[in-house]
Structure formats: C-alpha cells, structure tokens
XYZ file of C-alpha atoms in Angstrom:
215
model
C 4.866 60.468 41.411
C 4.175 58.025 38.515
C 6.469 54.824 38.837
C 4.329 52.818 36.085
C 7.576 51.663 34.055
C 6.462 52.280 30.685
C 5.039 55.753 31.182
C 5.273 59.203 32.370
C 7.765 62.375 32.142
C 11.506 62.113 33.335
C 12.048 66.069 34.253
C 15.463 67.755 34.142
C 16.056 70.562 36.903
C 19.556 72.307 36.886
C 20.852 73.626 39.693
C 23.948 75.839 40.044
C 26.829 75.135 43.033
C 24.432 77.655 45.652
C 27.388 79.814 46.398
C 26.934 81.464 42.911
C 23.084 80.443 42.295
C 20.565 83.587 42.424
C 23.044 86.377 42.099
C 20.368 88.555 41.368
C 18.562 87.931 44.270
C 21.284 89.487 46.687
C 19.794 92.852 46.421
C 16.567 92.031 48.184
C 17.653 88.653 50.266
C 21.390 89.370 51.554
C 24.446 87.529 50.965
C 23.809 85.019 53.784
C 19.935 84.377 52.560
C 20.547 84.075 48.877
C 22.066 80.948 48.735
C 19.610 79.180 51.224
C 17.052 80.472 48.859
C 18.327 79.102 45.527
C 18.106 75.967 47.738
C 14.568 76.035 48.882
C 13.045 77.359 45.592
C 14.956 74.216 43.961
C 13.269 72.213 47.037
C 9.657 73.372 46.855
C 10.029 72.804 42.579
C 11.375 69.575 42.905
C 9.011 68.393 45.924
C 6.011 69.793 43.493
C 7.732 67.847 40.303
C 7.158 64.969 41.697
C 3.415 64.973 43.238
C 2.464 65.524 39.408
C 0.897 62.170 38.232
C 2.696 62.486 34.982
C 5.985 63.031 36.061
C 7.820 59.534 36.663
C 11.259 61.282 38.135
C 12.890 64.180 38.633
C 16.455 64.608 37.605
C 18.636 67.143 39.224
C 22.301 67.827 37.585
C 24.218 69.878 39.738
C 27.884 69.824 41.597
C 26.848 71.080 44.856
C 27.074 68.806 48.246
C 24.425 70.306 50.187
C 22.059 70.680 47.427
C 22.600 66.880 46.252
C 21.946 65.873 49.275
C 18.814 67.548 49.938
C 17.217 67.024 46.806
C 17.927 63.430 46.653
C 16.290 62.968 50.169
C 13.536 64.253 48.692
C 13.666 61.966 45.751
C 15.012 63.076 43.427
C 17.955 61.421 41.386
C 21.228 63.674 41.526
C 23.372 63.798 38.687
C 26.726 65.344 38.191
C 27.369 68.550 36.033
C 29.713 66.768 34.324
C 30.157 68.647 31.451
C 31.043 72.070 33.742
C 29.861 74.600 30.448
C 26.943 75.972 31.738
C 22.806 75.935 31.706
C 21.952 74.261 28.380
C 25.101 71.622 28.734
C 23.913 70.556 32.012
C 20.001 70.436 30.279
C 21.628 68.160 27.874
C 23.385 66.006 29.656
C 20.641 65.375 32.239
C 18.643 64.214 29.447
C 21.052 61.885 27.915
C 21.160 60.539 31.698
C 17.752 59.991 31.339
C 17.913 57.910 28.494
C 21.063 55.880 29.062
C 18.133 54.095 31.134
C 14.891 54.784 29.283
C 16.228 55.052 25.809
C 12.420 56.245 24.738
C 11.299 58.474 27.613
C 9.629 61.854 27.537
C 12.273 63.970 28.708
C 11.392 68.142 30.070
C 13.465 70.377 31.153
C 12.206 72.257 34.238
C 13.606 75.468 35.934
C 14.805 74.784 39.681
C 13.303 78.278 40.726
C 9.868 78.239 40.428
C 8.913 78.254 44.203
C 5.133 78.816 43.642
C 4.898 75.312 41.073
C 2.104 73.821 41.718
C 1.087 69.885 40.351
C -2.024 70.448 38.820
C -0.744 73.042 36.370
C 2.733 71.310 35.665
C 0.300 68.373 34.712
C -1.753 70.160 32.567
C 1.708 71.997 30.748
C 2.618 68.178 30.248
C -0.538 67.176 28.766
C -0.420 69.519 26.291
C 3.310 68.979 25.568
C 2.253 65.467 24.779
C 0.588 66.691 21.245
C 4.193 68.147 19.642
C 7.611 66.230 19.541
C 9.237 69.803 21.108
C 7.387 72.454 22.764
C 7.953 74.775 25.587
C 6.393 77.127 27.923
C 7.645 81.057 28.152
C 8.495 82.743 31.490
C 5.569 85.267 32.580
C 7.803 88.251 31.316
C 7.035 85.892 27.420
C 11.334 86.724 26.954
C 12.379 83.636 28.914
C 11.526 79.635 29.381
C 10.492 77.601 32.070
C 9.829 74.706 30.217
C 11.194 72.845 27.936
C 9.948 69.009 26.437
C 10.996 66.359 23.599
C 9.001 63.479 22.759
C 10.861 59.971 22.402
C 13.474 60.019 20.158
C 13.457 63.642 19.852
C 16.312 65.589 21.233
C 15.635 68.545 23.628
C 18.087 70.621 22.263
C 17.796 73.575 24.669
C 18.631 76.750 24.369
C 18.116 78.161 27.930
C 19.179 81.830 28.753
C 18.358 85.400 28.311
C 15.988 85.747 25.297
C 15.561 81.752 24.742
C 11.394 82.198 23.452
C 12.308 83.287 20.603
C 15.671 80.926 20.357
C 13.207 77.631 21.199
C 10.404 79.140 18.715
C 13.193 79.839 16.150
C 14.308 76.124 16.840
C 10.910 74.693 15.933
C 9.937 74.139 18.804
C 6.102 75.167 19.553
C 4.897 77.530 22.464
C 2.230 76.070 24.729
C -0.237 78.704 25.727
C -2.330 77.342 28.324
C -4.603 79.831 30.410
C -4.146 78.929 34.763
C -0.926 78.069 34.304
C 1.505 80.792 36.070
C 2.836 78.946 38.900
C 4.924 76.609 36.078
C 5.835 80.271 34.128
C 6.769 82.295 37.193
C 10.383 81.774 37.557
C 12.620 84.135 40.433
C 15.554 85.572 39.708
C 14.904 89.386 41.730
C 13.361 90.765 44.531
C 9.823 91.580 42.832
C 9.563 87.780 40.905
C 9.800 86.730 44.561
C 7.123 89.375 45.620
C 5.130 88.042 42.663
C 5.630 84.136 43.438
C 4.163 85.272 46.860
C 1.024 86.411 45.425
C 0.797 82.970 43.840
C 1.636 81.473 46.829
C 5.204 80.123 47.987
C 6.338 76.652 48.661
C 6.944 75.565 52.017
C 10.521 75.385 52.136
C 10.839 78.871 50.561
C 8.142 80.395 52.741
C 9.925 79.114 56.071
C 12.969 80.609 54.715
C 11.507 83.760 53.178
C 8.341 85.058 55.087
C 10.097 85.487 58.258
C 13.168 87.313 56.716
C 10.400 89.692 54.558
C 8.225 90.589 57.318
C-alpha cells in the first residue's frame, strides 16, 4: 500500500449488510454459505486493493458488524452507509469521506466482489485511469462496471447497477480497454462468475471458504 501523503488512489468498496449481500449466489452456495462468501470475496478484493502500489487506502462503506470488523483488521478504513439509499449513494458518500480529508485525492470506486483481483492489473487499470478526469472499466459480460475513477476535483458521479456501461459512457465518462486485465473486470454475482473467477484463480479467503464446499 502507498502511504506517500501526497500521492496515490483512495478506493471506494461498498459492501451490503451480508445477510442480504449475494442473493444471487444462493442457488449454487446455500443459504448458510452465501453470506460468508459476500464476506470473503469483499476480503480477498480489499486485501488485493491494498498490495497495489498506487492505491494509498481502501475505503469500505457498509453497516454490517462483522464485515466492519474484518475489513478494518485488514486495513481498511470502515465507513458508515449513512445515507441507507442504496449502491451509488453509498459510492458517493464514500468518496466525499475521502475528501473531507484529502480534499484533492484520486478517488475509484471498486466492486467488493471481485475475488480473483489481482495487484498488478488493478495497477495497471489505475495507470491508465490517470490520463482522463472520469473513466471506468466494464464487467467481463461489457453490460456492467467494476470500476469506476475521478481525477481531483472531479466528482465520481456513479451510476452503478444493471446496465451502468452505457450509463457511465453516456455520462462522459471514458471506457478503459486494457488487454490482461480480467481479474479487475470479473465481478460474482452467480454460480458460473464464481466457476469463472476460479479459472482466474480465487483469493485465499474465498478459496478456504469455497473449494472445500465445491468439491
């Protein structure tokens, strides 16, 4: 994790209370599983986050105990959902969290279920963010986002949800397309985006929790 003070990405990872995170999911993990899922795919993206040597911190806005408790210990900074209205409020106000104390940073908005994320390619997304004052990266069905970043003194205005490409391209914002990059696009929200994060290879966390359950 960068710490230089006058440099590097603050990411934003929302996280919903676990109970009702992953619904989709239920199908192939089971009611009990689900839920310690969500957690672990939010663990293994966070945990990655913050190896990248652009990203200064990772900020997580969610409401639930277990999850705030995890994440933080992992070090991330835990921020309340105070707003309660759903994904893009909780994007918004994690960046305006980030810059009640960095009033110029580089804010992104990350996906907490990307359990295959690995360092090297969220650096390189970064990197190329760097060139545009928004830009984003697409899911790897190209209907979704992963990825979302503003430049100082550029709001991030997201638009999370469904269909949101064309919503953030529609927005001005400008589509990265970066070759080597799927760990950072492969987000989970079924049975065969898990199947397909496995190919890329899973986190730790999610693999303990996973692999044994899978067979």
């Amino acid at each position: 994790m960068n710490t230089d003070a006058d440099d590097g990405w603050s990411l934003v990872v929302p996280l919903k209370p676990l109970a009702v995170a992953k619904s989709r999911l239920a199908a192939a993990a089971g009611a009990r599983l689900r839920p310690r899922l969500a957690l672990a795919f939010a663990e293994d993206t966070v945990g990655a986050a913050l190896e990248c040597v652009r990203v200064r911190e990772a900020v997580v806005v969610t409401d639930d105990p277990a999850a705030r408790e995890v994440l933080a210990a992992l070090g991330a900074r835990v921020v309340p959902d105070a707003p309660a209205a759903g994904l893009n409020a909780a994007l918004a106000h994690g960046a305006r969290a980030v810059r009640a104390r960095r009033p110029h940073a580089r804010v992104a908005a990350l996906n907490a279920d990307l359990p295959a994320l690995r360092p090297a390619e969220l650096d390189r997304v970064l990197d190329a963010a760097l060139a545009f004052p928004r830009a984003f990266l697409a899911d790897a069905a190209e209907i979704g986002t992963t990825f979302l970043s503003a430049a100082p003194g550029v709001e991030l205005a997201p638009a999370f949800g469904g269909a949101s490409r064309r919503r953030h391209l529609s927005s001005g914002a400008v589509e990265i397309r970066l070759a080597g990059v799927d760990s950072v696009r492969r987000d989970v929200d079924t049975g065969e985006d898990l199947a397909a994060a496995r190919e890329l290879g899973l986190g730790p966390r999610t693999a303990a929790r996973w692999l044994p359950a899978a067979g």
